[in-house]
Amino acid sequence: MTKNIQPPTYSSENPYPWYKWIQETYPIFKKTDGTWMITRHDDVMMLLNDVRCSHWGHDSDFFFNMHPVEKSIAQTLHALAPGNTPAFRKQIMHQLAAKTLRVDEGEIRKQADMILERLSSSSSIEFMNDYAHPFTFGTISRLIGIQEDEIEELSKIISDMKGGYLSFIDETLRDHTENDQGRLFIAAIKRLIILKQKKPGDDLCSALLAVCSGDELHEPFIISLIILLFYAGHQNMMNFMGNALVSLNNKMKEQSMLRESLSFAIDSVDELIRYDSPLQSVLLITKEAITIRDHLIPAKSILELSIGAANRDPLKFYHADQLILERRPSHLGFGVGAFRCIGARLAQLEGGIGLHRFFAHIHSFSLIPENISWSHFGVQRGPSSILLDINWNHE
């Protein structure tokens, strides 16, 4: 049988036909820049657990050639890796696990309802900015420890920055920024650190400060860690909400199931992530030569593990290109092992509650897929803007 050598055109709106072609034609694909793209689920799973591979930010040669912001992201991510000292990852995981076990689902639901009730007087909304942003940013702000009376104003500041605040993870950049919103954001984090040093609480900022105290406290690095936690809990969850809404467009049965049962909505988050994951790829560096499917990949090679393709692998998932909310998949959208997302369970609760309450407040919505604006930077994927016409449920 002759392979189809004509690939479909890659599209940020829907990269999955291109992923499928690569997966079927060249499951181990060497790109023109020398990067090896890995698309099969079992191969990606194996490599994520392979000690012969390291995270892109942990390789000294790769690190040397990075942009300063990328270096800061790598250093901050490295601090959250298992086994490092101070034990930031362990402390945050314990804090998140404890908060997840006793998470106030009623409070998260209340916040979602408040946002939706304010929007219900309008027949049209921009889903990402009007609902997904305040809902996800408010949730992570409360977990980090931001005071309630500061959240709404800080949310507006971040909204104006259009997700660009991750660049302030670089200490030099934030110290010399002329961006007014950026200065206000950093000032709010500094106030939070001072507050939690004086009066620790049941929050992530206090957990970080508990690991580094006294002479070990390096405020700039703590600020970088908090920015990373903000981004992970806000931008990633916004991407999830947007991807999920687009995936559910015109699927009235699935919308009804999410509307009727909160527990079902929470359980459905895994399938929604499998179907269209905010995390699209993970970069690893080979420490030594590795053979995969008869391909010898040299040491110091860059591996692009395609999470988006692996989560649609028909060798792993039946009807892989269909959204089946009853499915409970072992997807890779949260990573695995040392690369497992430390907030995975919290993300399931928040995502499920957010979608459940949205559909509880509406009879129906309509959108024009061609009018959706997408952000896809290779590693992450999500809509930046979704204009909706809403038929509200005012009962």
Short mmCIF file of C-alpha atoms in Angstrom, two decimals:
data_model
loop_
_atom_site.label_atom_id
_atom_site.label_comp_id
_atom_site.label_asym_id
_atom_site.label_seq_id
_atom_site.Cartn_x
_atom_site.Cartn_y
_atom_site.Cartn_z
CA MET A 1 0.00 0.00 0.00
CA THR A 2 1.42 3.39 -1.02
CA LYS A 3 1.51 6.06 1.65
CA ASN A 4 -0.25 9.33 1.02
CA ILE A 5 2.67 11.71 0.62
CA GLN A 6 0.52 14.84 0.32
CA PRO A 7 -0.07 16.22 3.84
CA PRO A 8 -3.11 18.32 4.70
CA THR A 9 -2.41 21.97 5.32
CA TYR A 10 -1.50 22.71 8.92
CA SER A 11 -4.06 24.97 10.61
CA SER A 12 -4.01 26.52 14.09
CA GLU A 13 -7.81 26.42 14.02
CA ASN A 14 -7.72 22.63 13.67
CA PRO A 15 -4.29 20.98 13.69
CA TYR A 16 -5.69 17.47 14.13
CA PRO A 17 -5.95 16.43 10.44
CA TRP A 18 -2.27 17.32 10.07
CA TYR A 19 -1.39 15.44 13.26
CA LYS A 20 -3.29 12.41 11.97
CA TRP A 21 -1.42 12.43 8.66
CA ILE A 22 1.95 12.64 10.42
CA GLN A 23 0.95 9.91 12.87
CA GLU A 24 -0.16 7.53 10.13
CA THR A 25 2.65 8.33 7.69
CA TYR A 26 5.71 9.15 9.81
CA PRO A 27 5.00 8.40 13.51
CA ILE A 28 8.65 9.26 14.20
CA PHE A 29 9.12 12.40 12.12
CA LYS A 30 12.34 14.38 11.76
CA LYS A 31 11.47 18.01 11.03
CA THR A 32 13.55 20.33 8.87
CA ASP A 33 15.07 22.00 11.95
CA GLY A 34 16.33 18.63 13.22
CA THR A 35 13.67 18.22 15.92
CA TRP A 36 12.17 14.74 16.23
CA MET A 37 8.36 14.80 16.42
CA ILE A 38 6.88 11.81 18.29
CA THR A 39 3.15 11.21 17.76
CA ARG A 40 2.15 7.74 19.01
CA HIS A 41 0.65 7.56 22.50
CA ASP A 42 2.79 4.67 23.75
CA ASP A 43 5.99 6.27 22.45
CA VAL A 44 5.19 9.59 24.11
CA MET A 45 4.29 7.84 27.37
CA MET A 46 7.53 5.86 27.30
CA LEU A 47 9.70 8.92 26.69
CA LEU A 48 8.04 10.96 29.44
CA ASN A 49 9.13 8.22 31.86
CA ASP A 50 12.55 7.59 30.29
CA VAL A 51 15.53 8.66 32.42
CA ARG A 52 17.56 8.97 29.22
CA CYS A 53 15.62 12.15 28.48
CA SER A 54 15.67 15.47 30.30
CA HIS A 55 13.37 18.48 30.31
CA TRP A 56 14.37 21.13 27.76
CA GLY A 57 15.21 23.56 30.55
CA HIS A 58 17.59 21.14 32.27
CA ASP A 59 20.02 20.69 29.37
CA SER A 60 23.00 23.07 29.68
CA ASP A 61 23.67 23.38 25.94
CA PHE A 62 20.03 24.01 25.10
CA PHE A 63 19.73 26.42 28.04
CA PHE A 64 22.70 28.48 26.84
CA ASN A 65 20.95 29.34 23.56
CA MET A 66 17.61 30.30 25.09
CA HIS A 67 15.98 33.72 25.14
CA PRO A 68 16.25 35.33 28.63
CA VAL A 69 12.52 34.83 29.31
CA GLU A 70 12.78 31.16 28.29
CA LYS A 71 15.76 30.78 30.65
CA SER A 72 13.72 32.23 33.52
CA ILE A 73 10.82 29.88 32.75
CA ALA A 74 13.23 26.93 32.64
CA GLN A 75 14.83 27.86 35.97
CA THR A 76 11.44 28.29 37.62
CA LEU A 77 10.13 25.00 36.23
CA HIS A 78 13.33 23.29 37.37
CA ALA A 79 12.64 24.48 40.92
CA LEU A 80 9.33 22.59 40.77
CA ALA A 81 10.95 19.35 39.60
CA PRO A 82 10.89 16.30 41.91
CA GLY A 83 13.80 15.93 44.31
CA ASN A 84 15.07 19.50 44.16
CA THR A 85 15.99 21.53 47.23
CA PRO A 86 14.18 23.56 48.48
CA ALA A 87 11.24 21.17 48.01
CA PHE A 88 8.88 23.60 46.27
CA ARG A 89 7.10 20.88 44.29
CA LYS A 90 6.47 18.74 47.37
CA GLN A 91 5.16 21.69 49.37
CA ILE A 92 2.88 22.90 46.58
CA MET A 93 1.59 19.41 45.87
CA HIS A 94 0.78 18.89 49.54
CA GLN A 95 -0.96 22.24 49.68
CA LEU A 96 -2.93 21.62 46.49
CA ALA A 97 -3.84 18.10 47.56
CA ALA A 98 -5.06 19.34 50.93
CA LYS A 99 -7.04 22.18 49.35
CA THR A 100 -8.50 19.85 46.73
CA LEU A 101 -9.69 17.42 49.38
CA ARG A 102 -11.58 20.19 51.14
CA VAL A 103 -12.14 22.51 48.19
CA ASP A 104 -15.26 24.57 48.64
CA GLU A 105 -17.13 23.57 45.50
CA GLY A 106 -19.96 25.79 46.65
CA GLU A 107 -17.69 28.84 46.69
CA ILE A 108 -16.36 28.15 43.18
CA ARG A 109 -19.93 27.62 42.00
CA LYS A 110 -20.97 30.86 43.68
CA GLN A 111 -18.26 32.79 41.87
CA ALA A 112 -19.26 31.29 38.52
CA ASP A 113 -22.92 32.13 39.16
CA MET A 114 -22.09 35.73 40.08
CA ILE A 115 -20.19 36.26 36.84
CA LEU A 116 -22.91 34.65 34.73
CA GLU A 117 -25.70 36.57 36.42
CA ARG A 118 -23.92 39.84 35.61
CA LEU A 119 -23.69 38.77 31.97
CA SER A 120 -27.27 37.56 31.66
CA SER A 121 -28.65 40.97 30.68
CA SER A 122 -26.74 40.79 27.38
CA SER A 123 -27.71 38.59 24.45
CA SER A 124 -24.10 38.50 23.22
CA ILE A 125 -20.86 37.90 25.11
CA GLU A 126 -17.19 37.32 24.37
CA PHE A 127 -16.77 34.03 26.21
CA MET A 128 -13.04 34.16 26.88
CA ASN A 129 -12.83 37.66 28.34
CA ASP A 130 -16.31 37.90 29.87
CA TYR A 131 -16.51 34.49 31.56
CA ALA A 132 -13.45 32.23 31.22
CA HIS A 133 -11.00 34.94 32.30
CA PRO A 134 -12.67 36.24 35.49
CA PHE A 135 -13.70 32.73 36.54
CA THR A 136 -10.26 31.11 36.18
CA PHE A 137 -8.26 34.13 37.35
CA GLY A 138 -10.46 34.54 40.42
CA THR A 139 -10.06 30.88 41.34
CA ILE A 140 -6.26 30.81 41.14
CA SER A 141 -6.01 34.20 42.87
CA ARG A 142 -7.86 32.85 45.91
CA LEU A 143 -5.66 29.74 46.00
CA ILE A 144 -2.48 31.81 45.82
CA GLY A 145 -3.74 34.06 48.61
CA ILE A 146 -4.72 37.34 46.93
CA GLN A 147 -7.06 39.32 49.17
CA GLU A 148 -10.69 39.26 48.09
CA ASP A 149 -10.95 43.04 47.76
CA GLU A 150 -8.00 43.07 45.30
CA ILE A 151 -9.07 40.28 42.96
CA GLU A 152 -11.47 42.18 40.69
CA GLU A 153 -9.06 45.05 40.06
CA LEU A 154 -6.13 42.68 39.52
CA SER A 155 -8.30 40.67 37.12
CA LYS A 156 -8.87 43.81 35.03
CA ILE A 157 -5.14 44.52 34.99
CA ILE A 158 -4.34 41.00 33.76
CA SER A 159 -7.13 41.17 31.18
CA ASP A 160 -5.56 44.30 29.71
CA MET A 161 -2.24 42.46 29.42
CA LYS A 162 -3.81 39.76 27.18
CA GLY A 163 -1.90 36.93 28.83
CA GLY A 164 1.45 38.67 28.38
CA TYR A 165 2.36 38.61 32.05
CA LEU A 166 4.37 35.37 31.81
CA SER A 167 7.27 37.42 30.42
CA PHE A 168 7.58 39.06 33.86
CA ILE A 169 8.91 35.77 35.17
CA ASP A 170 12.25 37.26 34.01
CA GLU A 171 13.51 39.43 36.89
CA THR A 172 15.46 41.82 34.66
CA LEU A 173 12.50 42.41 32.36
CA ARG A 174 10.05 43.13 35.16
CA ASP A 175 12.49 45.41 36.98
CA HIS A 176 12.87 47.58 33.88
CA THR A 177 9.38 47.38 32.41
CA GLU A 178 7.55 50.51 31.38
CA ASN A 179 4.28 48.59 31.18
CA ASP A 180 1.93 50.15 33.74
CA GLN A 181 -0.22 47.02 34.07
CA GLY A 182 2.89 44.92 34.59
CA ARG A 183 4.11 47.20 37.36
CA LEU A 184 0.75 47.01 39.10
CA PHE A 185 0.75 43.22 38.83
CA ILE A 186 4.23 42.87 40.32
CA ALA A 187 3.39 45.39 43.06
CA ALA A 188 0.38 43.26 44.02
CA ILE A 189 2.57 40.14 44.30
CA LYS A 190 5.10 41.99 46.45
CA ARG A 191 2.31 43.17 48.77
CA LEU A 192 1.08 39.60 49.00
CA ILE A 193 4.53 38.30 49.98
CA ILE A 194 4.89 40.92 52.71
CA LEU A 195 1.40 40.11 54.01
CA LYS A 196 2.01 36.36 54.11
CA GLN A 197 5.40 36.78 55.78
CA LYS A 198 3.64 38.59 58.61
CA LYS A 199 0.49 36.49 58.63
CA PRO A 200 0.75 33.12 56.87
CA GLY A 201 -2.47 31.56 55.68
CA ASP A 202 -3.89 28.46 54.05
CA ASP A 203 -2.68 29.42 50.56
CA LEU A 204 0.05 28.70 48.02
CA CYS A 205 2.06 31.86 48.68
CA SER A 206 2.34 30.93 52.38
CA ALA A 207 3.34 27.40 51.34
CA LEU A 208 6.19 28.74 49.20
CA LEU A 209 7.37 31.06 51.95
CA ALA A 210 7.34 28.16 54.41
CA VAL A 211 9.92 26.35 52.27
CA CYS A 212 12.21 29.39 52.00
CA SER A 213 12.43 31.41 55.17
CA GLY A 214 14.94 33.73 56.75
CA ASP A 215 18.21 34.09 54.86
CA GLU A 216 17.03 31.57 52.26
CA LEU A 217 14.19 33.81 51.13
CA HIS A 218 14.96 35.25 47.73
CA GLU A 219 12.02 37.49 46.88
CA PRO A 220 12.66 37.78 43.12
CA PHE A 221 12.58 34.00 42.76
CA ILE A 222 9.42 33.69 44.86
CA ILE A 223 7.83 36.30 42.58
CA SER A 224 8.78 34.20 39.54
CA LEU A 225 7.27 31.09 41.12
CA ILE A 226 4.02 32.93 41.87
CA ILE A 227 3.84 34.26 38.30
CA LEU A 228 4.27 30.71 36.99
CA LEU A 229 1.49 29.44 39.28
CA PHE A 230 -0.76 32.28 38.12
CA TYR A 231 -0.12 31.42 34.49
CA ALA A 232 -0.67 27.69 34.97
CA GLY A 233 -3.89 28.17 36.91
CA HIS A 234 -5.24 31.00 34.78
CA GLN A 235 -4.08 30.84 31.15
CA ASN A 236 -4.08 27.04 30.93
CA MET A 237 -7.57 26.85 32.42
CA MET A 238 -8.80 29.61 30.12
CA ASN A 239 -7.52 27.57 27.17
CA PHE A 240 -9.33 24.52 28.51
CA MET A 241 -12.62 26.39 28.87
CA GLY A 242 -12.36 27.81 25.36
CA ASN A 243 -11.35 24.53 23.73
CA ALA A 244 -14.17 22.74 25.55
CA LEU A 245 -16.81 25.24 24.46
CA VAL A 246 -15.77 25.00 20.80
CA SER A 247 -15.72 21.19 21.05
CA LEU A 248 -19.28 21.24 22.46
CA ASN A 249 -20.68 23.54 19.78
CA ASN A 250 -23.91 22.07 18.33
CA LYS A 251 -23.62 19.02 20.61
CA MET A 252 -26.93 19.48 22.44
CA LYS A 253 -26.92 16.03 24.09
CA GLU A 254 -23.50 16.58 25.60
CA GLN A 255 -24.41 20.10 26.73
CA SER A 256 -27.50 18.70 28.46
CA MET A 257 -25.44 16.05 30.29
CA LEU A 258 -23.02 18.70 31.57
CA ARG A 259 -25.95 20.92 32.61
CA GLU A 260 -27.75 18.19 34.54
CA SER A 261 -24.92 16.70 36.62
CA LEU A 262 -21.98 18.40 38.30
CA SER A 263 -20.25 15.10 39.07
CA PHE A 264 -20.58 14.05 35.42
CA ALA A 265 -19.20 17.42 34.31
CA ILE A 266 -16.15 16.99 36.58
CA ASP A 267 -15.55 13.45 35.28
CA SER A 268 -15.92 14.69 31.68
CA VAL A 269 -12.97 17.07 31.97
CA ASP A 270 -10.52 14.26 31.12
CA GLU A 271 -12.26 13.47 27.85
CA LEU A 272 -12.51 17.15 26.91
CA ILE A 273 -8.76 17.49 27.53
CA ARG A 274 -8.02 14.34 25.53
CA TYR A 275 -10.10 15.63 22.63
CA ASP A 276 -8.51 19.09 22.50
CA SER A 277 -5.77 19.63 25.04
CA PRO A 278 -4.45 23.08 26.02
CA LEU A 279 -1.04 21.36 26.26
CA GLN A 280 -0.10 20.39 22.70
CA SER A 281 3.52 19.34 23.06
CA VAL A 282 6.39 18.75 25.46
CA LEU A 283 10.05 19.24 24.56
CA LEU A 284 12.68 16.82 25.86
CA ILE A 285 16.42 16.45 25.21
CA THR A 286 18.03 13.03 24.78
CA LYS A 287 20.94 12.48 27.16
CA GLU A 288 22.14 9.54 25.08
CA ALA A 289 21.21 7.84 21.83
CA ILE A 290 17.74 6.28 21.84
CA THR A 291 16.17 3.87 19.35
CA ILE A 292 12.42 4.23 18.75
CA ARG A 293 10.61 2.18 16.07
CA ASP A 294 13.91 1.45 14.31
CA HIS A 295 14.88 5.13 14.32
CA LEU A 296 18.21 5.87 16.00
CA ILE A 297 17.90 9.28 17.63
CA PRO A 298 21.32 10.68 18.63
CA ALA A 299 22.22 12.12 22.01
CA LYS A 300 21.50 15.84 22.47
CA SER A 301 18.55 15.62 20.07
CA ILE A 302 15.39 17.67 20.66
CA LEU A 303 12.23 15.57 20.98
CA GLU A 304 8.86 17.21 20.40
CA LEU A 305 6.35 14.93 22.09
CA SER A 306 3.04 15.72 20.40
CA ILE A 307 0.44 15.51 23.15
CA GLY A 308 -2.27 16.63 20.73
CA ALA A 309 -1.51 13.77 18.33
CA ALA A 310 -0.99 11.15 21.05
CA ASN A 311 -4.35 11.97 22.64
CA ARG A 312 -6.02 11.19 19.30
CA ASP A 313 -4.06 7.96 18.66
CA PRO A 314 -6.52 5.33 17.33
CA LEU A 315 -4.20 2.58 18.58
CA LYS A 316 -4.97 3.82 22.12
CA PHE A 317 -8.50 5.28 21.93
CA TYR A 318 -11.50 3.90 20.04
CA HIS A 319 -13.19 6.49 17.81
CA ALA A 320 -10.30 8.76 18.70
CA ASP A 321 -11.60 11.71 16.68
CA GLN A 322 -14.98 11.66 18.45
CA LEU A 323 -15.84 13.45 21.68
CA ILE A 324 -17.40 10.84 23.97
CA LEU A 325 -18.03 12.39 27.38
CA GLU A 326 -18.74 9.01 29.00
CA ARG A 327 -15.18 7.96 28.18
CA ARG A 328 -12.65 7.98 31.05
CA PRO A 329 -9.39 8.17 29.10
CA SER A 330 -5.78 7.85 30.22
CA HIS A 331 -4.81 10.99 28.34
CA LEU A 332 -1.49 12.85 28.39
CA GLY A 333 -2.87 16.39 28.74
CA PHE A 334 -1.75 16.53 32.38
CA GLY A 335 1.60 14.88 31.66
CA VAL A 336 2.85 11.81 33.54
CA GLY A 337 5.42 10.95 36.19
CA ALA A 338 7.89 13.75 36.90
CA PHE A 339 6.08 15.82 34.26
CA ARG A 340 2.63 15.38 35.85
CA CYS A 341 0.73 18.65 36.36
CA ILE A 342 0.75 19.43 40.08
CA GLY A 343 -2.72 20.99 39.89
CA ALA A 344 -4.43 18.27 37.83
CA ARG A 345 -7.16 17.34 40.28
CA LEU A 346 -7.94 20.96 41.04
CA ALA A 347 -8.17 21.64 37.30
CA GLN A 348 -10.73 18.84 36.96
CA LEU A 349 -12.90 20.32 39.71
CA GLU A 350 -12.63 23.88 38.43
CA GLY A 351 -13.20 22.94 34.80
CA GLY A 352 -16.18 20.76 35.63
CA ILE A 353 -17.81 23.39 37.82
CA GLY A 354 -17.16 26.16 35.29
CA LEU A 355 -18.80 24.26 32.43
CA HIS A 356 -21.65 22.91 34.56
CA ARG A 357 -22.64 26.38 35.73
CA PHE A 358 -22.31 27.91 32.26
CA PHE A 359 -24.72 25.41 30.73
CA ALA A 360 -27.05 25.66 33.75
CA HIS A 361 -27.45 29.38 33.03
CA ILE A 362 -28.21 29.06 29.32
CA HIS A 363 -30.71 27.33 27.05
CA SER A 364 -28.40 27.49 24.07
CA PHE A 365 -25.57 29.40 22.41
CA SER A 366 -24.47 29.96 18.85
CA LEU A 367 -21.06 30.79 17.45
CA ILE A 368 -19.47 31.05 14.04
CA PRO A 369 -16.31 28.90 14.07
CA GLU A 370 -14.71 30.99 11.32
CA ASN A 371 -14.90 34.06 13.60
CA ILE A 372 -12.96 32.47 16.47
CA SER A 373 -9.49 33.89 17.07
CA TRP A 374 -6.95 31.23 18.02
CA SER A 375 -3.70 31.34 19.94
CA HIS A 376 -1.43 28.39 19.20
CA PHE A 377 2.23 28.68 20.09
CA GLY A 378 3.14 25.03 19.52
CA VAL A 379 3.23 24.15 23.20
CA GLN A 380 -0.22 25.50 24.08
CA ARG A 381 -3.45 25.91 22.18
CA GLY A 382 -6.65 27.79 22.88
CA PRO A 383 -9.02 30.43 21.51
CA SER A 384 -8.26 34.04 22.39
CA SER A 385 -11.75 35.22 21.46
CA ILE A 386 -15.15 33.50 21.04
CA LEU A 387 -18.15 35.68 20.27
CA LEU A 388 -21.39 34.05 21.39
CA ASP A 389 -25.08 34.76 20.97
CA ILE A 390 -26.75 33.49 24.14
CA ASN A 391 -30.27 32.33 24.87
CA TRP A 392 -30.25 32.65 28.67
CA ASN A 393 -32.20 30.54 31.13
CA HIS A 394 -33.84 33.16 33.34
CA GLU A 395 -35.81 30.72 35.48
#
